Amino acid sequence: MTAFASGSAAGAVDYSFWGRRSLRWQVMAAVIVINLCAALVAFVVVILNAQRATRLEMLSSVAIAERLVQETAERLAKTVGASVSLTQLPLHITGLRHVRIHIEDLTGKIIAEAPSASDAGDEDETDEVPGWFADLVTVDRAETAIPVVENGRPIGVVRISGEASDEIAEVWSDMSDLALLAAVVNLTILAALYLVLGRLLQPLHTLSAGLHELEEGRFDHRLPLPRVRELARIVERFNALGAALRMARQDNLRLNERLVRVQDDERRQIAADLHDELGPCLFGLRANLESIGRVLARLESEPAHRIGERVATMSEILDRVQQGNRSLLRRIRPMALGHVPLAAVIAELLADFERHSPDRQFRLSLENVAEHYGDSIEITVYRCVQEAVTNALRHGQAGRIAVSLREEMAGDRLRLAVEDDGVGLQPDSTPGFGLIGIEERIGALGGGWHLAPVAPRGMRIEITLPIRPDDAATVSSERAKTI
């Protein structure tokens, strides 16, 4: 179920380029895109406004220049001769902006050109305008021709054409200053936004770390409340969730521990019934069969011989029943537990392994171990040693096995370690029912276990069991000596 849930959760994650980015990155990218769009819109608006302003400015400048040229030409025609008026005309129409004035004779030859205001000081600004910007803002040039008449006859033509370069230079200068200011303001806003987002999103990183703590089973972990109201509500719910999970785990531990104790009590009762009830009955049967056998041995008849054979068969069956009863008693609960110190029971277990495997080496180390710890802990330690040593012999082909048992943390915890020099756990192997049973039993008692390879070869299993107050009350004050 855990693997399925993990797979479902992983399938729901957005693995796109956008989804792999942090929330800060996404917000910053969105703001940058919005600013770029706004800048593009502002640029288009500026270009359109610049085109309209340039067109109006150029038309008005051409109209003003037209009136000025007409008045100047009429005034000069009354005071000087024709040839002189054409040459002196540029001197009286200088300083006009946004226009170019060319004076031609009747043959179309340019006699003079009136200087404009842009020729005096705006050439540098005009040269700084990029060509692409000038192409975007440039509008159709407005032109007009004004005939110069003296004594009723034309003597030349003044051609006036609109010039947008200086207006474009002004627009470019204004837009450059505005763009620079906008860039500085946007960079300042982005830097401030980056810092603010980091501060605002820091509780989310803390919340993620807290969720990892809950995932690891550390339900006592609590988070400080952030200053952001919405995030504070989420953190409050997180802390409430941690408290609820902690209470649920404590309830589960108490329930599992109760189930283990009930199971141990039932096994102890069954073992007592088998030992106290079935054992004497089997002993009585054996005694009666042996008595019948002795009586039949004194008889010489054929029926007595046949009955004797049946009695011998029944004795063999009874032997198997008694052997099965003893094996069942050992599997359900060793009768020595609770009556003999735990150290002696573990030593006897290893001695039994040594009798069946004389070519293997066994070592037992006990440190600060009490005589008794209660039924649940003692039978758990016994089963763990039994299962670990069996796996080392059967699956690991171990030649040396070391078992150590000691108390830690001022008598609050019992640590068991079984280490061997076998082939270790194979990569493709799966835990057997024995290890699964050990894990469930240790978890029910609130303990933990760890299985890891050791160098250069072999495996080591470490098991820790908490000593409950009710178990500690049964602990004897006498400690077993280190073996």
CSV table of C-alpha atoms in Angstrom, one decimal:
chain,number,residue,atom,x,y,z
A,1,MET,CA,0.0,0.0,0.0
A,2,THR,CA,2.9,2.4,0.8
A,3,ALA,CA,4.5,1.8,-2.6
A,4,PHE,CA,1.2,2.3,-4.4
A,5,ALA,CA,0.6,5.6,-2.5
A,6,SER,CA,4.1,6.8,-3.3
A,7,GLY,CA,3.7,5.9,-6.9
A,8,SER,CA,0.3,7.8,-7.1
A,9,ALA,CA,1.8,10.8,-5.4
A,10,ALA,CA,4.8,10.8,-7.7
A,11,GLY,CA,2.5,10.5,-10.7
A,12,ALA,CA,0.6,13.7,-9.6
A,13,VAL,CA,3.8,15.8,-9.6
A,14,ASP,CA,4.2,18.3,-12.5
A,15,TYR,CA,7.6,17.4,-14.1
A,16,SER,CA,7.4,20.2,-16.7
A,17,PHE,CA,10.0,23.0,-17.0
A,18,TRP,CA,7.6,25.4,-15.2
A,19,GLY,CA,6.6,22.8,-12.5
A,20,ARG,CA,10.2,22.1,-11.6
A,21,ARG,CA,10.8,25.7,-10.6
A,22,SER,CA,10.4,27.1,-7.2
A,23,LEU,CA,7.5,29.4,-6.3
A,24,ARG,CA,9.9,32.4,-5.9
A,25,TRP,CA,11.2,31.7,-9.4
A,26,GLN,CA,7.7,31.4,-10.9
A,27,VAL,CA,6.5,34.7,-9.3
A,28,MET,CA,9.7,36.5,-10.4
A,29,ALA,CA,9.3,35.1,-13.9
A,30,ALA,CA,5.7,36.2,-14.0
A,31,VAL,CA,6.5,39.7,-12.9
A,32,ILE,CA,9.3,39.9,-15.4
A,33,VAL,CA,7.0,38.7,-18.2
A,34,ILE,CA,4.4,41.3,-17.2
A,35,ASN,CA,7.0,44.0,-17.1
A,36,LEU,CA,8.2,43.0,-20.6
A,37,CYS,CA,4.6,43.0,-21.9
A,38,ALA,CA,4.0,46.4,-20.3
A,39,ALA,CA,7.3,47.7,-21.8
A,40,LEU,CA,6.3,46.5,-25.2
A,41,VAL,CA,2.8,48.1,-25.0
A,42,ALA,CA,4.4,51.3,-23.7
A,43,PHE,CA,6.9,51.3,-26.6
A,44,VAL,CA,4.1,50.9,-29.2
A,45,VAL,CA,2.2,53.7,-27.5
A,46,VAL,CA,5.3,55.9,-27.5
A,47,ILE,CA,5.9,55.2,-31.2
A,48,LEU,CA,2.3,56.0,-32.2
A,49,ASN,CA,2.3,59.2,-30.1
A,50,ALA,CA,5.6,60.2,-31.5
A,51,GLN,CA,4.4,59.7,-35.1
A,52,ARG,CA,1.3,61.8,-34.4
A,53,ALA,CA,3.2,64.5,-32.6
A,54,THR,CA,5.9,64.6,-35.4
A,55,ARG,CA,3.2,64.9,-38.1
A,56,LEU,CA,1.4,67.7,-36.3
A,57,GLU,CA,4.7,69.5,-35.4
A,58,MET,CA,5.9,69.2,-38.9
A,59,LEU,CA,2.6,70.5,-40.5
A,60,SER,CA,2.5,73.4,-38.1
A,61,SER,CA,6.1,74.3,-38.7
A,62,VAL,CA,5.6,74.2,-42.4
A,63,ALA,CA,2.5,76.5,-42.1
A,64,ILE,CA,4.4,78.9,-39.9
A,65,ALA,CA,7.4,78.9,-42.3
A,66,GLU,CA,5.1,79.5,-45.2
A,67,ARG,CA,3.5,82.6,-43.7
A,68,LEU,CA,7.0,83.9,-42.6
A,69,VAL,CA,8.4,83.4,-46.1
A,70,GLN,CA,5.5,85.1,-47.8
A,71,GLU,CA,5.7,88.1,-45.6
A,72,THR,CA,9.4,88.3,-45.9
A,73,ALA,CA,9.4,88.0,-49.7
A,74,GLU,CA,6.8,90.7,-50.1
A,75,ARG,CA,8.7,93.0,-47.8
A,76,LEU,CA,12.0,92.5,-49.5
A,77,ALA,CA,10.4,92.9,-53.0
A,78,LYS,CA,9.3,96.4,-52.1
A,79,THR,CA,12.8,97.5,-50.9
A,80,VAL,CA,15.4,95.9,-53.1
A,81,GLY,CA,15.8,94.5,-56.6
A,82,ALA,CA,14.8,91.0,-57.6
A,83,SER,CA,18.2,89.4,-57.6
A,84,VAL,CA,19.1,91.0,-54.4
A,85,SER,CA,15.9,89.9,-52.7
A,86,LEU,CA,16.4,86.3,-53.5
A,87,THR,CA,19.9,86.3,-52.1
A,88,GLN,CA,19.0,88.2,-49.0
A,89,LEU,CA,15.9,86.2,-48.3
A,90,PRO,CA,17.7,83.4,-46.3
A,91,LEU,CA,19.1,86.1,-43.9
A,92,HIS,CA,15.5,87.0,-42.8
A,93,ILE,CA,14.0,83.5,-42.3
A,94,THR,CA,16.6,81.8,-40.1
A,95,GLY,CA,15.9,79.8,-36.9
A,96,LEU,CA,12.9,77.8,-38.0
A,97,ARG,CA,12.6,74.3,-36.6
A,98,HIS,CA,11.4,71.2,-38.3
A,99,VAL,CA,11.7,72.6,-41.8
A,100,ARG,CA,14.2,72.8,-44.6
A,101,ILE,CA,14.0,75.9,-46.9
A,102,HIS,CA,15.5,76.0,-50.4
A,103,ILE,CA,15.5,79.1,-52.6
A,104,GLU,CA,15.5,78.5,-56.4
A,105,ASP,CA,15.5,80.7,-59.4
A,106,LEU,CA,13.2,80.3,-62.4
A,107,THR,CA,15.5,77.7,-63.9
A,108,GLY,CA,15.2,75.5,-60.8
A,109,LYS,CA,18.8,76.2,-59.6
A,110,ILE,CA,19.2,76.4,-55.9
A,111,ILE,CA,20.5,79.8,-55.1
A,112,ALA,CA,20.6,79.6,-51.3
A,113,GLU,CA,19.4,77.5,-48.4
A,114,ALA,CA,18.0,79.0,-45.2
A,115,PRO,CA,19.7,77.7,-42.1
A,116,SER,CA,17.3,75.9,-39.6
A,117,ALA,CA,17.5,75.8,-35.8
A,118,SER,CA,18.5,72.1,-35.9
A,119,ASP,CA,21.6,72.9,-37.9
A,120,ALA,CA,22.8,75.2,-35.1
A,121,GLY,CA,23.0,72.8,-32.2
A,122,ASP,CA,20.9,69.6,-32.6
A,123,GLU,CA,23.2,67.7,-35.0
A,124,ASP,CA,24.8,65.7,-32.3
A,125,GLU,CA,21.5,64.6,-30.8
A,126,THR,CA,20.2,63.7,-34.3
A,127,ASP,CA,23.3,61.6,-35.0
A,128,GLU,CA,22.6,59.6,-31.7
A,129,VAL,CA,19.2,58.4,-32.8
A,130,PRO,CA,19.4,54.8,-34.0
A,131,GLY,CA,18.3,54.2,-37.6
A,132,TRP,CA,15.6,51.7,-36.6
A,133,PHE,CA,14.0,54.1,-34.3
A,134,ALA,CA,14.0,56.9,-36.9
A,135,ASP,CA,12.5,54.5,-39.4
A,136,LEU,CA,9.7,53.7,-36.9
A,137,VAL,CA,8.8,57.3,-36.1
A,138,THR,CA,9.4,58.9,-39.5
A,139,VAL,CA,6.2,60.1,-41.3
A,140,ASP,CA,5.5,61.4,-44.8
A,141,ARG,CA,7.3,64.7,-45.4
A,142,ALA,CA,5.1,67.8,-46.0
A,143,GLU,CA,6.2,70.1,-48.8
A,144,THR,CA,5.0,73.3,-50.2
A,145,ALA,CA,6.3,75.8,-52.8
A,146,ILE,CA,5.9,79.6,-52.5
A,147,PRO,CA,6.6,81.8,-55.6
A,148,VAL,CA,8.5,85.0,-55.2
A,149,VAL,CA,6.9,87.8,-57.2
A,150,GLU,CA,8.3,91.2,-57.8
A,151,ASN,CA,6.6,94.0,-59.9
A,152,GLY,CA,4.0,91.5,-61.0
A,153,ARG,CA,6.3,88.9,-62.4
A,154,PRO,CA,7.8,85.7,-60.7
A,155,ILE,CA,11.5,85.8,-59.9
A,156,GLY,CA,12.0,82.6,-58.1
A,157,VAL,CA,10.5,79.9,-55.9
A,158,VAL,CA,11.0,79.1,-52.2
A,159,ARG,CA,10.5,75.4,-51.4
A,160,ILE,CA,9.6,74.5,-47.8
A,161,SER,CA,9.8,70.8,-46.7
A,162,GLY,CA,9.1,69.4,-43.2
A,163,GLU,CA,12.0,67.9,-41.4
A,164,ALA,CA,11.3,65.4,-38.6
A,165,SER,CA,14.8,64.5,-37.5
A,166,ASP,CA,15.0,67.0,-34.6
A,167,GLU,CA,11.6,66.0,-33.4
A,168,ILE,CA,12.6,62.3,-33.6
A,169,ALA,CA,15.8,63.2,-31.6
A,170,GLU,CA,13.7,64.8,-28.9
A,171,VAL,CA,11.4,61.8,-28.7
A,172,TRP,CA,14.4,59.5,-28.6
A,173,SER,CA,16.0,61.5,-25.8
A,174,ASP,CA,12.8,61.5,-23.7
A,175,MET,CA,12.1,57.8,-24.3
A,176,SER,CA,15.7,56.9,-23.4
A,177,ASP,CA,15.5,58.8,-20.1
A,178,LEU,CA,12.1,57.2,-19.4
A,179,ALA,CA,13.4,53.7,-20.3
A,180,LEU,CA,16.5,54.1,-18.0
A,181,LEU,CA,14.3,55.3,-15.1
A,182,ALA,CA,11.8,52.4,-15.7
A,183,ALA,CA,14.7,49.9,-15.8
A,184,VAL,CA,16.1,51.2,-12.5
A,185,VAL,CA,12.7,51.2,-10.9
A,186,ASN,CA,11.9,47.7,-12.1
A,187,LEU,CA,15.3,46.3,-11.0
A,188,THR,CA,14.7,47.8,-7.6
A,189,ILE,CA,11.3,46.3,-7.4
A,190,LEU,CA,12.5,42.9,-8.6
A,191,ALA,CA,15.3,42.9,-6.0
A,192,ALA,CA,12.8,44.0,-3.2
A,193,LEU,CA,10.4,41.3,-4.5
A,194,TYR,CA,13.1,38.7,-4.4
A,195,LEU,CA,13.9,39.5,-0.8
A,196,VAL,CA,10.3,39.7,0.3
A,197,LEU,CA,9.4,36.5,-1.4
A,198,GLY,CA,12.3,34.8,0.3
A,199,ARG,CA,11.1,36.0,3.6
A,200,LEU,CA,7.5,35.1,3.0
A,201,LEU,CA,8.3,31.7,1.6
A,202,GLN,CA,10.8,30.7,4.3
A,203,PRO,CA,7.9,29.3,6.4
A,204,LEU,CA,7.1,27.0,3.5
A,205,HIS,CA,10.6,25.6,3.6
A,206,THR,CA,10.3,25.1,7.3
A,207,LEU,CA,6.9,23.5,6.8
A,208,SER,CA,8.4,21.1,4.2
A,209,ALA,CA,11.2,20.2,6.7
A,210,GLY,CA,8.5,19.6,9.3
A,211,LEU,CA,6.5,17.3,7.0
A,212,HIS,CA,9.7,15.3,6.5
A,213,GLU,CA,10.0,15.0,10.2
A,214,LEU,CA,6.5,13.6,10.4
A,215,GLU,CA,7.3,11.3,7.5
A,216,GLU,CA,10.2,9.9,9.5
A,217,GLY,CA,7.8,9.3,12.4
A,218,ARG,CA,9.0,12.2,14.7
A,219,PHE,CA,5.6,13.4,15.7
A,220,ASP,CA,6.9,15.5,18.6
A,221,HIS,CA,8.3,18.0,16.0
A,222,ARG,CA,6.6,21.4,16.2
A,223,LEU,CA,7.0,24.6,14.0
A,224,PRO,CA,7.1,28.2,15.2
A,225,LEU,CA,4.3,30.4,14.1
A,226,PRO,CA,5.2,32.7,11.2
A,227,ARG,CA,4.2,36.3,11.1
A,228,VAL,CA,2.1,35.9,7.9
A,229,ARG,CA,-1.5,35.2,9.0
A,230,GLU,CA,-2.4,32.7,6.3
A,231,LEU,CA,0.9,30.7,6.8
A,232,ALA,CA,0.4,30.9,10.6
A,233,ARG,CA,-3.0,29.1,10.1
A,234,ILE,CA,-1.3,26.4,8.1
A,235,VAL,CA,1.4,25.9,10.7
A,236,GLU,CA,-1.2,25.7,13.4
A,237,ARG,CA,-2.9,22.9,11.5
A,238,PHE,CA,0.5,21.3,11.1
A,239,ASN,CA,1.2,21.4,14.8
A,240,ALA,CA,-2.3,20.1,15.5
A,241,LEU,CA,-1.7,17.3,13.0
A,242,GLY,CA,1.6,16.4,14.7
A,243,ALA,CA,-0.2,16.2,18.1
A,244,ALA,CA,-3.0,14.1,16.7
A,245,LEU,CA,-0.5,11.7,15.0
A,246,ARG,CA,1.5,11.5,18.2
A,247,MET,CA,-1.6,10.6,20.2
A,248,ALA,CA,-2.7,8.1,17.5
A,249,ARG,CA,0.8,6.4,17.6
A,250,GLN,CA,0.7,6.2,21.4
A,251,ASP,CA,-2.7,4.6,21.2
A,252,ASN,CA,-1.5,2.2,18.6
A,253,LEU,CA,1.5,1.3,20.6
A,254,ARG,CA,-0.6,0.7,23.7
A,255,LEU,CA,-3.0,-1.4,21.7
A,256,ASN,CA,-0.2,-3.4,20.0
A,257,GLU,CA,1.6,-3.8,23.3
A,258,ARG,CA,-1.7,-5.0,24.9
A,259,LEU,CA,-2.2,-7.5,22.0
A,260,VAL,CA,1.4,-8.8,22.4
A,261,ARG,CA,0.8,-9.2,26.2
A,262,VAL,CA,-2.5,-10.9,25.6
A,263,GLN,CA,-0.9,-13.2,23.1
A,264,ASP,CA,2.0,-14.0,25.5
A,265,ASP,CA,-0.5,-14.7,28.2
A,266,GLU,CA,-2.5,-17.1,26.0
A,267,ARG,CA,0.7,-18.8,24.9
A,268,ARG,CA,1.9,-19.1,28.5
A,269,GLN,CA,-1.5,-20.6,29.4
A,270,ILE,CA,-1.4,-23.0,26.5
A,271,ALA,CA,2.1,-24.0,27.4
A,272,ALA,CA,1.1,-24.5,31.0
A,273,ASP,CA,-1.9,-26.6,30.0
A,274,LEU,CA,0.3,-28.7,27.7
A,275,HIS,CA,2.9,-29.2,30.3
A,276,ASP,CA,0.7,-29.7,33.3
A,277,GLU,CA,-2.2,-31.5,31.7
A,278,LEU,CA,-1.0,-33.3,28.6
A,279,GLY,CA,2.4,-34.1,30.0
A,280,PRO,CA,1.2,-36.1,33.0
A,281,CYS,CA,-1.4,-37.9,30.8
A,282,LEU,CA,1.4,-38.9,28.4
A,283,PHE,CA,3.5,-40.0,31.3
A,284,GLY,CA,0.6,-42.0,32.7
A,285,LEU,CA,0.1,-43.7,29.4
A,286,ARG,CA,3.8,-44.6,29.2
A,287,ALA,CA,3.8,-46.0,32.7
A,288,ASN,CA,0.8,-48.1,31.9
A,289,LEU,CA,2.2,-49.3,28.6
A,290,GLU,CA,5.4,-50.3,30.3
A,291,SER,CA,3.4,-52.1,33.0
A,292,ILE,CA,1.5,-54.0,30.4
A,293,GLY,CA,4.7,-54.8,28.6
A,294,ARG,CA,6.2,-56.3,31.8
A,295,VAL,CA,3.0,-58.4,32.4
A,296,LEU,CA,3.0,-59.7,28.8
A,297,ALA,CA,6.7,-60.5,29.0
A,298,ARG,CA,5.9,-63.2,31.6
A,299,LEU,CA,3.3,-64.8,29.3
A,300,GLU,CA,4.4,-67.3,26.7
A,301,SER,CA,1.2,-67.5,24.6
A,302,GLU,CA,0.9,-66.4,21.1
A,303,PRO,CA,-1.8,-63.8,21.8
A,304,ALA,CA,0.5,-62.3,24.5
A,305,HIS,CA,3.3,-62.0,21.9
A,306,ARG,CA,1.0,-60.2,19.5
A,307,ILE,CA,-0.3,-57.9,22.2
A,308,GLY,CA,3.3,-57.1,23.1
A,309,GLU,CA,4.0,-56.1,19.5
A,310,ARG,CA,1.0,-53.7,19.6
A,311,VAL,CA,2.2,-52.3,22.9
A,312,ALA,CA,5.7,-51.7,21.5
A,313,THR,CA,4.1,-49.9,18.5
A,314,MET,CA,2.0,-47.8,20.9
A,315,SER,CA,5.1,-46.9,22.8
A,316,GLU,CA,6.8,-45.7,19.6
A,317,ILE,CA,3.7,-43.5,18.8
A,318,LEU,CA,3.8,-42.2,22.4
A,319,ASP,CA,7.4,-41.3,22.0
A,320,ARG,CA,6.6,-39.3,18.9
A,321,VAL,CA,3.7,-37.6,20.7
A,322,GLN,CA,5.9,-36.7,23.7
A,323,GLN,CA,8.6,-35.4,21.3
A,324,GLY,CA,6.1,-33.3,19.4
A,325,ASN,CA,4.7,-32.0,22.7
A,326,ARG,CA,8.1,-30.9,23.8
A,327,SER,CA,8.8,-29.2,20.4
A,328,LEU,CA,5.4,-27.5,20.6
A,329,LEU,CA,6.2,-26.3,24.1
A,330,ARG,CA,9.5,-24.8,22.9
A,331,ARG,CA,7.8,-23.0,19.9
A,332,ILE,CA,5.0,-21.6,22.0
A,333,ARG,CA,7.0,-20.6,25.0
A,334,PRO,CA,10.2,-21.9,26.6
A,335,MET,CA,9.2,-23.1,30.0
A,336,ALA,CA,12.4,-21.7,31.5
A,337,LEU,CA,11.3,-18.1,30.8
A,338,GLY,CA,10.1,-16.4,33.9
A,339,HIS,CA,11.6,-19.0,36.1
A,340,VAL,CA,15.3,-18.9,35.1
A,341,PRO,CA,17.3,-15.6,34.6
A,342,LEU,CA,17.2,-14.3,31.1
A,343,ALA,CA,21.0,-14.6,30.7
A,344,ALA,CA,20.8,-18.3,31.6
A,345,VAL,CA,18.0,-18.9,29.1
A,346,ILE,CA,19.9,-17.2,26.2
A,347,ALA,CA,23.1,-19.1,27.2
A,348,GLU,CA,21.1,-22.4,27.1
A,349,LEU,CA,19.7,-21.4,23.7
A,350,LEU,CA,23.2,-20.8,22.2
A,351,ALA,CA,24.4,-24.0,23.9
A,352,ASP,CA,21.6,-25.9,22.1
A,353,PHE,CA,22.7,-24.4,18.8
A,354,GLU,CA,26.3,-25.4,19.5
A,355,ARG,CA,25.3,-29.0,20.2
A,356,HIS,CA,23.5,-29.2,16.8
A,357,SER,CA,26.3,-27.3,15.0
A,358,PRO,CA,29.6,-28.3,16.7
A,359,ASP,CA,31.7,-26.9,13.8
A,360,ARG,CA,30.4,-23.3,14.4
A,361,GLN,CA,31.7,-20.8,17.0
A,362,PHE,CA,29.3,-19.0,19.3
A,363,ARG,CA,30.1,-16.1,21.6
A,364,LEU,CA,27.8,-14.5,24.2
A,365,SER,CA,28.4,-11.2,25.8
A,366,LEU,CA,26.1,-9.9,28.6
A,367,GLU,CA,26.6,-6.5,30.2
A,368,ASN,CA,24.5,-5.1,33.1
A,369,VAL,CA,21.6,-7.5,32.3
A,370,ALA,CA,18.9,-8.0,35.0
A,371,GLU,CA,17.5,-11.4,35.8
A,372,HIS,CA,14.0,-10.6,34.6
A,373,TYR,CA,12.3,-8.0,32.4
A,374,GLY,CA,8.8,-9.2,32.1
A,375,ASP,CA,7.3,-11.8,29.8
A,376,SER,CA,6.9,-9.7,26.7
A,377,ILE,CA,10.5,-8.4,26.6
A,378,GLU,CA,12.1,-11.7,27.6
A,379,ILE,CA,10.2,-13.8,25.0
A,380,THR,CA,11.0,-11.1,22.4
A,381,VAL,CA,14.7,-11.2,23.1
A,382,TYR,CA,14.6,-15.0,23.1
A,383,ARG,CA,12.7,-15.1,19.7
A,384,CYS,CA,15.0,-12.5,18.2
A,385,VAL,CA,18.1,-14.4,19.1
A,386,GLN,CA,16.6,-17.6,17.9
A,387,GLU,CA,15.6,-16.2,14.6
A,388,ALA,CA,18.8,-14.3,14.0
A,389,VAL,CA,21.1,-17.2,14.8
A,390,THR,CA,18.9,-19.6,12.7
A,391,ASN,CA,19.1,-17.3,9.7
A,392,ALA,CA,22.9,-16.9,10.1
A,393,LEU,CA,23.3,-20.7,10.1
A,394,ARG,CA,20.8,-21.7,7.5
A,395,HIS,CA,21.0,-18.9,5.0
A,396,GLY,CA,24.3,-17.1,5.8
A,397,GLN,CA,26.5,-20.2,6.2
A,398,ALA,CA,28.2,-18.3,9.0
A,399,GLY,CA,31.2,-19.8,10.8
A,400,ARG,CA,31.2,-17.4,13.8
A,401,ILE,CA,28.2,-15.8,15.5
A,402,ALA,CA,28.4,-13.3,18.3
A,403,VAL,CA,25.5,-12.3,20.5
A,404,SER,CA,25.6,-9.3,22.9
A,405,LEU,CA,22.9,-8.1,25.3
A,406,ARG,CA,23.2,-5.1,27.5
A,407,GLU,CA,21.2,-2.3,29.2
A,408,GLU,CA,21.7,1.3,28.1
A,409,MET,CA,20.6,4.8,29.2
A,410,ALA,CA,20.4,4.0,32.9
A,411,GLY,CA,18.2,1.0,32.5
A,412,ASP,CA,15.7,2.6,30.1
A,413,ARG,CA,16.6,0.5,27.1
A,414,LEU,CA,17.8,-3.0,26.3
A,415,ARG,CA,20.0,-3.5,23.2
A,416,LEU,CA,20.5,-6.8,21.5
A,417,ALA,CA,23.0,-7.4,18.7
A,418,VAL,CA,23.7,-10.5,16.7
A,419,GLU,CA,26.7,-10.4,14.2
A,420,ASP,CA,27.9,-13.2,11.9
A,421,ASP,CA,30.6,-13.7,9.3
A,422,GLY,CA,28.3,-15.3,6.7
A,423,VAL,CA,27.6,-14.4,3.1
A,424,GLY,CA,25.1,-11.6,4.1
A,425,LEU,CA,21.8,-10.6,2.7
A,426,GLN,CA,21.5,-11.2,-1.0
A,427,PRO,CA,20.3,-8.3,-3.2
A,428,ASP,CA,17.4,-10.2,-4.6
A,429,SER,CA,16.3,-11.8,-1.3
A,430,THR,CA,13.1,-11.0,0.4
A,431,PRO,CA,12.5,-10.9,4.2
A,432,GLY,CA,11.1,-14.1,5.5
A,433,PHE,CA,8.2,-14.5,7.9
A,434,GLY,CA,10.6,-14.7,10.8
A,435,LEU,CA,12.0,-11.2,10.2
A,436,ILE,CA,8.5,-9.9,9.5
A,437,GLY,CA,7.4,-11.4,12.8
A,438,ILE,CA,10.4,-9.9,14.6
A,439,GLU,CA,9.6,-6.4,13.1
A,440,GLU,CA,6.0,-6.6,14.1
A,441,ARG,CA,6.7,-7.7,17.6
A,442,ILE,CA,9.5,-5.1,18.2
A,443,GLY,CA,7.2,-2.4,16.8
A,444,ALA,CA,4.4,-3.4,19.1
A,445,LEU,CA,6.7,-3.0,22.1
A,446,GLY,CA,7.9,0.5,20.9
A,447,GLY,CA,11.4,-0.7,19.9
A,448,GLY,CA,13.4,-0.5,16.7
A,449,TRP,CA,15.7,-2.7,14.7
A,450,HIS,CA,18.4,-2.3,12.1
A,451,LEU,CA,19.9,-4.8,9.7
A,452,ALA,CA,23.2,-3.9,7.9
A,453,PRO,CA,26.2,-5.6,6.4
A,454,VAL,CA,29.6,-5.6,8.1
A,455,ALA,CA,33.1,-5.6,6.7
A,456,PRO,CA,34.6,-7.6,5.2
A,457,ARG,CA,31.6,-10.0,5.2
A,458,GLY,CA,28.6,-10.9,7.2
A,459,MET,CA,25.5,-9.2,8.7
A,460,ARG,CA,24.6,-7.5,11.9
A,461,ILE,CA,21.2,-7.0,13.4
A,462,GLU,CA,20.7,-4.6,16.2
A,463,ILE,CA,17.5,-4.5,18.3
A,464,THR,CA,16.5,-2.0,20.9
A,465,LEU,CA,13.6,-2.4,23.3
A,466,PRO,CA,12.4,0.2,25.8
A,467,ILE,CA,12.0,-1.0,29.4
A,468,ARG,CA,8.5,0.0,30.5
A,469,PRO,CA,7.9,1.1,34.1
A,470,ASP,CA,5.8,-2.0,34.7
A,471,ASP,CA,8.6,-4.1,33.2
A,472,ALA,CA,11.2,-2.3,35.3
A,473,ALA,CA,9.2,-3.1,38.4
A,474,THR,CA,9.9,-6.8,37.8
A,475,VAL,CA,13.6,-6.3,37.2
A,476,SER,CA,15.7,-7.9,39.9
A,477,SER,CA,18.3,-5.8,41.6
A,478,GLU,CA,20.9,-8.5,41.0
A,479,ARG,CA,22.7,-8.2,37.6
A,480,ALA,CA,24.1,-11.2,35.7
A,481,LYS,CA,27.8,-11.2,35.3
A,482,THR,CA,29.3,-10.8,31.9
A,483,ILE,CA,29.9,-14.0,30.1
